[in-house]
Coordinates of C-alpha atoms in Angstrom, one line a residue:
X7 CA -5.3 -29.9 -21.9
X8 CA -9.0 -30.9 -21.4
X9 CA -8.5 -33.7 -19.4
X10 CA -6.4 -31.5 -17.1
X11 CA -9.4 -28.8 -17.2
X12 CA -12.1 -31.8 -16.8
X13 CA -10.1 -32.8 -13.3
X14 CA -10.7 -29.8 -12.2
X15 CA -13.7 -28.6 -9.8
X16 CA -16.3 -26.0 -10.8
X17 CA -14.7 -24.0 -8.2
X18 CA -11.3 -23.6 -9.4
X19 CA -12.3 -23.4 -13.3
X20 CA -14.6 -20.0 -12.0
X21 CA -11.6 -18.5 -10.2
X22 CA -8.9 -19.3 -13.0
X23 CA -11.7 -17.6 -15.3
X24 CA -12.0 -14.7 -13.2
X25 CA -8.5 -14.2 -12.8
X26 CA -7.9 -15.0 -16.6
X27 CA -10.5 -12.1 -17.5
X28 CA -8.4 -9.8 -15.3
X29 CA -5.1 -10.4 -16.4
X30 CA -6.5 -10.2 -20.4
X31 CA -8.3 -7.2 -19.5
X32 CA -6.1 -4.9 -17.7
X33 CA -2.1 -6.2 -18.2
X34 CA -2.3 -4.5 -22.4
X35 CA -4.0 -1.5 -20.3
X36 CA -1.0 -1.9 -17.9
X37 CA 1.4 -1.8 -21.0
X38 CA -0.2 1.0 -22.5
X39 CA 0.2 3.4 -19.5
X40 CA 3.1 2.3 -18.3
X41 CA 5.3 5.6 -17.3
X42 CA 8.4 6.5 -19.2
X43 CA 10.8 8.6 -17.1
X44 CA 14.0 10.0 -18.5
X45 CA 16.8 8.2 -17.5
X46 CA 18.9 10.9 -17.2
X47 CA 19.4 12.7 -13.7
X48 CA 21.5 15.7 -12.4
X49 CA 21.7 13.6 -9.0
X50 CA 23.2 10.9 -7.5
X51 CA 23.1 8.9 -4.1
X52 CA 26.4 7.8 -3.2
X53 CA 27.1 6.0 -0.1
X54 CA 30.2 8.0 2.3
X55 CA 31.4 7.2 5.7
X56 CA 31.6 10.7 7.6
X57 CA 34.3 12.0 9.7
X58 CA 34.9 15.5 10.6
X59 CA 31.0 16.1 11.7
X60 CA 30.6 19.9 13.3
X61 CA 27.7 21.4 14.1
X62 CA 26.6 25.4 14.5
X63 CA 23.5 26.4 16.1
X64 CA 21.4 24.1 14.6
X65 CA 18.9 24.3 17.2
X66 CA 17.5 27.8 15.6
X67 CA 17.7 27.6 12.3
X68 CA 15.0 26.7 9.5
X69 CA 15.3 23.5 7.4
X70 CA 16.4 25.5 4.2
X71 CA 19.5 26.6 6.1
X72 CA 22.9 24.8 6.5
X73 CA 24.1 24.3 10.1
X74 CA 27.0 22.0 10.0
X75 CA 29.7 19.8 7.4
X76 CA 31.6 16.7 7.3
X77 CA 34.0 14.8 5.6
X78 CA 32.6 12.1 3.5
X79 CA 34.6 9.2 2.4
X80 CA 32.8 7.8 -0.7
X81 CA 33.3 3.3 -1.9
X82 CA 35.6 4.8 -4.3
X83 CA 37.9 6.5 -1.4
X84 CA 37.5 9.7 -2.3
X85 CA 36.9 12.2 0.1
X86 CA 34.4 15.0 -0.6
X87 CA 32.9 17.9 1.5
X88 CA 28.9 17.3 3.0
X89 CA 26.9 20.3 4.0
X90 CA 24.7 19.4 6.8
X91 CA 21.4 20.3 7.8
X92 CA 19.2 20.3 10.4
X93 CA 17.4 17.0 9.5
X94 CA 21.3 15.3 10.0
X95 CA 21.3 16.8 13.7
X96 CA 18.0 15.8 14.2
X97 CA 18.6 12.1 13.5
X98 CA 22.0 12.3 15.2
X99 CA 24.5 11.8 12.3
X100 CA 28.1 11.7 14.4
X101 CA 31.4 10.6 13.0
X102 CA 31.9 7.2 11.4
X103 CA 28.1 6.9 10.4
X104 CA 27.8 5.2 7.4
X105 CA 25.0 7.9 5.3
X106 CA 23.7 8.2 2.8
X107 CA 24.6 11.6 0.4
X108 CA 22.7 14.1 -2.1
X109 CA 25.3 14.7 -4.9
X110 CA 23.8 17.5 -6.8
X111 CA 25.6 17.5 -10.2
X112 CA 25.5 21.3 -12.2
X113 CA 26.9 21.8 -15.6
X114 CA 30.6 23.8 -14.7
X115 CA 30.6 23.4 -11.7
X116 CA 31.7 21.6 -8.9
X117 CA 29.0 18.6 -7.3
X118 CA 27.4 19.9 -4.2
X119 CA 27.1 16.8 -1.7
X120 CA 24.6 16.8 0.8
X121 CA 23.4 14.5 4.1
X122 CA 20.3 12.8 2.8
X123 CA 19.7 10.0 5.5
X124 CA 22.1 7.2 7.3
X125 CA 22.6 3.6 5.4
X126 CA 20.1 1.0 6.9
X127 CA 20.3 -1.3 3.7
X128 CA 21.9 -3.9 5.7
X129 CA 20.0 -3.3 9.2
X130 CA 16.6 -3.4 7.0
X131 CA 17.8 -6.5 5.2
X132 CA 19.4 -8.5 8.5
X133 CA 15.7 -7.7 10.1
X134 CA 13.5 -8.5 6.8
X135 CA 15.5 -12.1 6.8
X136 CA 14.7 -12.7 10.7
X137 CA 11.5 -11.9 9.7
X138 CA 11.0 -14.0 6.9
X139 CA 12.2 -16.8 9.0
X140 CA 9.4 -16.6 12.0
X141 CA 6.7 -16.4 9.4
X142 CA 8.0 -19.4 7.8
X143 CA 8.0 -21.3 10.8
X144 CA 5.4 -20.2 12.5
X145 CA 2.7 -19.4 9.6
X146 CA 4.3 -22.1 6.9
X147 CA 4.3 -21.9 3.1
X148 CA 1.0 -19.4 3.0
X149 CA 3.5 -16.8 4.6
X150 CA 6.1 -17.0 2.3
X151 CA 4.0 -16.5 -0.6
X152 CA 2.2 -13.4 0.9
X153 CA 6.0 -12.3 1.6
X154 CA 6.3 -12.7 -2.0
X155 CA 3.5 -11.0 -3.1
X156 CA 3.9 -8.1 -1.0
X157 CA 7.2 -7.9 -2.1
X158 CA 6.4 -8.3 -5.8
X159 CA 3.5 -5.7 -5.1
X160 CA 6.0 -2.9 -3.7
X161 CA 7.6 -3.2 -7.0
X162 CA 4.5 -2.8 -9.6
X163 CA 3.3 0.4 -7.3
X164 CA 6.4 2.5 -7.1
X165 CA 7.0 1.7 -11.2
X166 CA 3.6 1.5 -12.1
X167 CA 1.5 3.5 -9.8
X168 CA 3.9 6.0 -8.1
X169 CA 5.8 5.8 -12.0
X170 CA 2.2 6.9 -13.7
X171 CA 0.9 9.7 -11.2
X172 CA 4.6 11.6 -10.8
X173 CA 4.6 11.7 -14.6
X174 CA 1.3 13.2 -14.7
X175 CA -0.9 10.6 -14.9
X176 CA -4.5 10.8 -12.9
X177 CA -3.7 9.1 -9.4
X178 CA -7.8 7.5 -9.3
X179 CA -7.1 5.7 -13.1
X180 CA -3.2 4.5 -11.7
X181 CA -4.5 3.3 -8.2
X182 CA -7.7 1.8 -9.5
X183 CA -5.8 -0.6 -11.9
X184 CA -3.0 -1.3 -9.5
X185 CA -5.4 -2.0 -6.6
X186 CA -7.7 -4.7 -8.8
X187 CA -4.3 -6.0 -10.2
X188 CA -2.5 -6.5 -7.3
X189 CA -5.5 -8.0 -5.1
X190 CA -6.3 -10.5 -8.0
X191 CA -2.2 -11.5 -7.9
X192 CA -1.9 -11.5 -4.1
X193 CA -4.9 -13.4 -2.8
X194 CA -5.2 -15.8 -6.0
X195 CA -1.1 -16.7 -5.3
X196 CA -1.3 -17.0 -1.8
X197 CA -4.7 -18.0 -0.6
X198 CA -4.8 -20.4 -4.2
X199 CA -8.0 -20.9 -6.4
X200 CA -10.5 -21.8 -5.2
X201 CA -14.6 -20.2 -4.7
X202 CA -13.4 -19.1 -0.9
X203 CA -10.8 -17.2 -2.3
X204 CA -13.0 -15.6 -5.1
X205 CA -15.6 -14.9 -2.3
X206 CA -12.8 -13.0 -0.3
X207 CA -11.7 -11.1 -3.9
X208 CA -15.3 -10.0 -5.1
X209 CA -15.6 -9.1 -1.4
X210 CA -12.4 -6.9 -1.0
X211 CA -13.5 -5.0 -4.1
X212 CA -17.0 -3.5 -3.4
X213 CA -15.3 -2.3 -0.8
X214 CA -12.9 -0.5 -2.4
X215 CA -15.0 0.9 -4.6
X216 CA -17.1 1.8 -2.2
X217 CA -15.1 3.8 -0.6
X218 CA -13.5 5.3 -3.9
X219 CA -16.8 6.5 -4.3
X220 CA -17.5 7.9 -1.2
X221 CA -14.1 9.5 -1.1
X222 CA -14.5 11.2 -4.0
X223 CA -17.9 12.7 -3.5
X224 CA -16.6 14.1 0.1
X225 CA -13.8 15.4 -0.9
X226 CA -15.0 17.1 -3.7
X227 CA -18.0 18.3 -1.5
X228 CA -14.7 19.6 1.1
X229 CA -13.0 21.0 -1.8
X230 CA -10.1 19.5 -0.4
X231 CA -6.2 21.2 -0.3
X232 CA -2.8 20.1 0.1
X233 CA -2.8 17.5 3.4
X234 CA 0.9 17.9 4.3
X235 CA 4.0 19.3 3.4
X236 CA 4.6 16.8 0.4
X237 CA 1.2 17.7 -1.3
X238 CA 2.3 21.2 -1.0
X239 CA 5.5 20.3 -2.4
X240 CA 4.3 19.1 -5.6
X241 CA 2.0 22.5 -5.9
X242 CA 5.4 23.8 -6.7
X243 CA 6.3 21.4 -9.5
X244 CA 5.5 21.3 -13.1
X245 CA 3.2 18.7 -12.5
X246 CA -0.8 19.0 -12.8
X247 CA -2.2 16.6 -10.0
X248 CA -5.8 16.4 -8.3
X249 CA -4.6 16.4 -5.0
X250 CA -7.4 15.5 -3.5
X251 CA -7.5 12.2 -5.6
X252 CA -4.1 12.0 -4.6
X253 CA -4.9 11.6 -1.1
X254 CA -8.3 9.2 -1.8
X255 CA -5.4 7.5 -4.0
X256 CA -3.3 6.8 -0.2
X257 CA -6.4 5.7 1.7
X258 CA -6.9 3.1 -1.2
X259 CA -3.3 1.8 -0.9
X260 CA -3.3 1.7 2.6
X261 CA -7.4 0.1 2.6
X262 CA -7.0 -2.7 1.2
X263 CA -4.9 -4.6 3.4
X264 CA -7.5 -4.2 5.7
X265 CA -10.2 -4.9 3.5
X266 CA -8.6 -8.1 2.3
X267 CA -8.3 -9.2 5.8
X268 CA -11.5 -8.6 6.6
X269 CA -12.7 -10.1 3.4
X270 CA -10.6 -13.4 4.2
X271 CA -11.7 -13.8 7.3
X272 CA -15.1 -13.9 6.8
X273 CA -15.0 -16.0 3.9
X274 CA -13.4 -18.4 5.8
X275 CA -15.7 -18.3 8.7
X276 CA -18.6 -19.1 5.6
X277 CA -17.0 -22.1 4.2
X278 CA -15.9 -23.3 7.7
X279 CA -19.5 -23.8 8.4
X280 CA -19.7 -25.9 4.9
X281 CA -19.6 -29.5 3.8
X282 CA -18.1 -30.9 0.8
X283 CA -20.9 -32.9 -1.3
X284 CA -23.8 -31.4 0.9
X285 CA -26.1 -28.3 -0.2
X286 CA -25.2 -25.4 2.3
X287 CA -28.4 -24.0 4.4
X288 CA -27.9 -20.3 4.4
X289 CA -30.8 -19.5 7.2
X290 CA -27.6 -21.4 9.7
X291 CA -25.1 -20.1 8.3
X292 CA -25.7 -16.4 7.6
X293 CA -26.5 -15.6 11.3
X294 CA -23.3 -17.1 12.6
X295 CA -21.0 -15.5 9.8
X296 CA -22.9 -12.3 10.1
X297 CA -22.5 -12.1 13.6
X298 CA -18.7 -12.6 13.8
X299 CA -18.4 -10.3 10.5
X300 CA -20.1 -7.5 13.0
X301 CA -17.3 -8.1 15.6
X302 CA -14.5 -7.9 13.1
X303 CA -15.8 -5.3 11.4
X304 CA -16.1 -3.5 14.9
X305 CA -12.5 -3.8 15.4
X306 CA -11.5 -3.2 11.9
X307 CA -13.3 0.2 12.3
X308 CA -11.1 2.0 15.3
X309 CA -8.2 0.4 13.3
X310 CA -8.7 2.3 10.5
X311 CA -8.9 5.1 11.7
X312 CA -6.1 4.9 14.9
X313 CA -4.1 4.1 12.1
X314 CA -5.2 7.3 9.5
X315 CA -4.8 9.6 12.5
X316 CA -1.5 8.3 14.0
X317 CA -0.1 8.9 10.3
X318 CA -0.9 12.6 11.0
X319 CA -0.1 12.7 14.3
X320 CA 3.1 15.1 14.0
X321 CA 0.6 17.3 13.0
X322 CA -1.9 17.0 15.7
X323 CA 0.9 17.8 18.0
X324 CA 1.7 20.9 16.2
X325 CA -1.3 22.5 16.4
X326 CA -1.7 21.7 20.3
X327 CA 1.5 23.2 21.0
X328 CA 0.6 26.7 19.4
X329 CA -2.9 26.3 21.1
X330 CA -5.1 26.3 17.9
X331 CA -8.4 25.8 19.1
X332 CA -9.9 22.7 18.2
X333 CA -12.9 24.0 16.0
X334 CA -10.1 25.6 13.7
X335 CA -7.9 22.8 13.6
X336 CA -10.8 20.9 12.3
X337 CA -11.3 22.9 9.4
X338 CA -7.5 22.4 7.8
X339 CA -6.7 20.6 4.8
X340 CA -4.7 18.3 6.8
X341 CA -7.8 17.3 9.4
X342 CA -10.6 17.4 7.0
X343 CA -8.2 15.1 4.6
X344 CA -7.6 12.7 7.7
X345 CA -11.2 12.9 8.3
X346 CA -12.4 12.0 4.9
X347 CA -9.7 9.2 4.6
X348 CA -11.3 7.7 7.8
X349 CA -15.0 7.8 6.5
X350 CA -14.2 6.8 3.4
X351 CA -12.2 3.8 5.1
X352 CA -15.2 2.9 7.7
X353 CA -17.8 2.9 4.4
X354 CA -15.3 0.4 2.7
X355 CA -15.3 -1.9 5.6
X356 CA -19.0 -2.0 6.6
X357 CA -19.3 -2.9 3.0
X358 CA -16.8 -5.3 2.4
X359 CA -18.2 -7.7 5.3
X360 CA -22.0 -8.3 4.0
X361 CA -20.6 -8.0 0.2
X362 CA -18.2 -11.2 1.3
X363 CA -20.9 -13.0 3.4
X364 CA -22.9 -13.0 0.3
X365 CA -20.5 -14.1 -2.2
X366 CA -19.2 -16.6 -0.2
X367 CA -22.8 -17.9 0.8
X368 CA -23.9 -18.0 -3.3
X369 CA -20.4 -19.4 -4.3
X370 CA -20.2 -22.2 -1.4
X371 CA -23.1 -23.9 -3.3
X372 CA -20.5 -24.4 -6.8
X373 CA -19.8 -27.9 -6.6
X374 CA -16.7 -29.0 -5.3
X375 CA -16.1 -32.2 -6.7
X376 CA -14.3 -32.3 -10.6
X377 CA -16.5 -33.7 -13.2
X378 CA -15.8 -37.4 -13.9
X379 CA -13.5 -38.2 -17.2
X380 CA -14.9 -41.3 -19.3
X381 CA -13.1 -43.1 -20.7
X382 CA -13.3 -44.0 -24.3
X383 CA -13.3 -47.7 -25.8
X384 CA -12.1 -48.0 -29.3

């Protein structure tokens, strides 16, 4: 074991230390909080094939109102009754859709089956495996492994992080130990240890928490609302959740993706300008880095935010066509909560860039090459 440890370079021992600390840090905290859900339910989602579709007037009715039924054919061949609604006219469920069904099940009485959505399993799966393919030609073994870690990622935040804050749990202490979890296990397993990776980590996550930070003091200073239709929805429940943490909670999610890539990049750009064996100069290589940090960071800033305001752009549309003035529209929860993702998103990534320029600048001067193992004469 320490001849394998003495073979390898001060660079990898820091990063497997790093990630070591992590792991022994936060997967008993991970343990400890993971959610408990009953595991018994009063619904079901069966799949059906419907025949028999009819619609009545579903053009004027509200969403809380049936318009239409159909025959649904369930895997087990039996034939139930499905109410439709409006959403199943608006996504154009005809006969011989495969769908997928609510089945509401009541003590004494009869299961009330509903349209929920149609049955892309198989389109979703066809077009993840032509995916998968492309990357692994075209971006090689790197690709597959972010695949996999994305993948494996999904899975810890809807049991972990999505588990914890449905159950109650506060949506900042969830997100904050999925986000450091997950980044640690996706760039560490794809990107391999190594200082330019660590650089790219330390990076990612000052600017995170930079933007937790200035997140939460603006939307605290806002006092903040419900942002959408779901957020109001769980006003309604039995659960007690910040929602405005709950919506600094999404920015984070959906952050550091960008951040990492930004974070990457530029600690690439920093150890491309390196030479094993010889003693960076940081006066040539921090104008250069710095420089191309500034135009990624440029672009990285009108992504953010087209992307934060095309998620709420059904909403945007709404208020135009009912002619709310723009000063007012400004001032809802949903605007000021698109707003405050967006700022909150640019502060992360004019952070994240010098943060990673730095840390890849000090951690480019760790040695490279493994300490030499003597032999020993007996």
């Amino acid at each position: 074991m320490k001849t394998l440890i003495s073979r390898l370079d001060h660079g990898t021992r820091l990063a497997t230390a790093v990630v070591v600390v992590i792991a022994v840090t936060l997967i008993p905290l991970v343990i400890a909080l993971w959610p408990h859900q009953p595991s018994t339910t009063d619904t079901t989602y069966p799949s059906a094939v419907l025949t028999n579709v009819s619609y009545t007037d579903c053009e004027n009715v509200t969403d809380e109102v049936p318009c239409g039924q159909a025959t649904g054919t369930l895997s087990t061949g039996h034939q139930v009754d499905v109410m439709l609604f409006r959403d199943a006219w608006l996504s154009h469920a005809v006969n011989g859709d495969q769908a997928i069904l609510y089945a509401s099940n009541s003590p004494g009485s009869e299961t009330v089956y509903t349209f929920h959505s149609h049955d892309r399993a198989i389109k979703l799966a066809v077009f993840t495996i032509i995916v998968i393919i492309v990357v692994r030609l075209v971006v090689g073994g790197k690709g597959i492994r972010a695949i996999a870690s994305l993948l494996a990622s999904a899975l810890f935040i809807w049991a972990f992080l999505i588990g914890g804050i449905s159950t109650g749990g506060s949506p900042l202490l969830y997100t904050t130990i999925s986000i450091v979890l997950v980044l640690t296990a996706v760039l560490f397993f794809t990107h391999g240890l190594s200082t330019k990776t660590l650089a790219a980590w330390a990076g990612t996550m000052c600017g995170a928490a930079t933007a937790m930070l200035a997140g939460t003091l603006l939307s605290s200073w806002l006092r903040l609302g419900p942002a959408d239709e779901s957020a109001s929805a769980l006003t309604y429940t039995s659960l007690d959740i910040d929602l405005s943490a709950l919506s600094l909670a999404a920015l984070l999610i959906a952050l550091i993706g960008i951040l990492n890539d930004i974070a990457a990049a530029q600690a690439a750009t920093v150890f491309s300008h390196t030479t094993p064996g010889i003693r960076p100069s940081w006066k040539t290589i921090a104008p250069t880095a710095l420089a191309v940090g500034r135009d990624h960071s440029a672009s990285a800033i009108y992504t953010i935010s087209f992307s934060v305001v095309g998620a709420g752009l059904a909403a945007f549309v709404l208020a135009h066509t009912h002619n709310q003035p723009l000063p007012a529209f400004l001032q809802t929860d949903t605007v000021a909560t698109t707003l405050t993702q967006m700022l909150a998103g640019i502060i992360g990534i004019i952070t994240t860039m010098p943060a990673t320029t730095a840390f890849a600048l000090i951690l480019s001067r760790v040695p490279t090459k493994p300490r030499p193992v003597t032999a020993h004469n007996h």
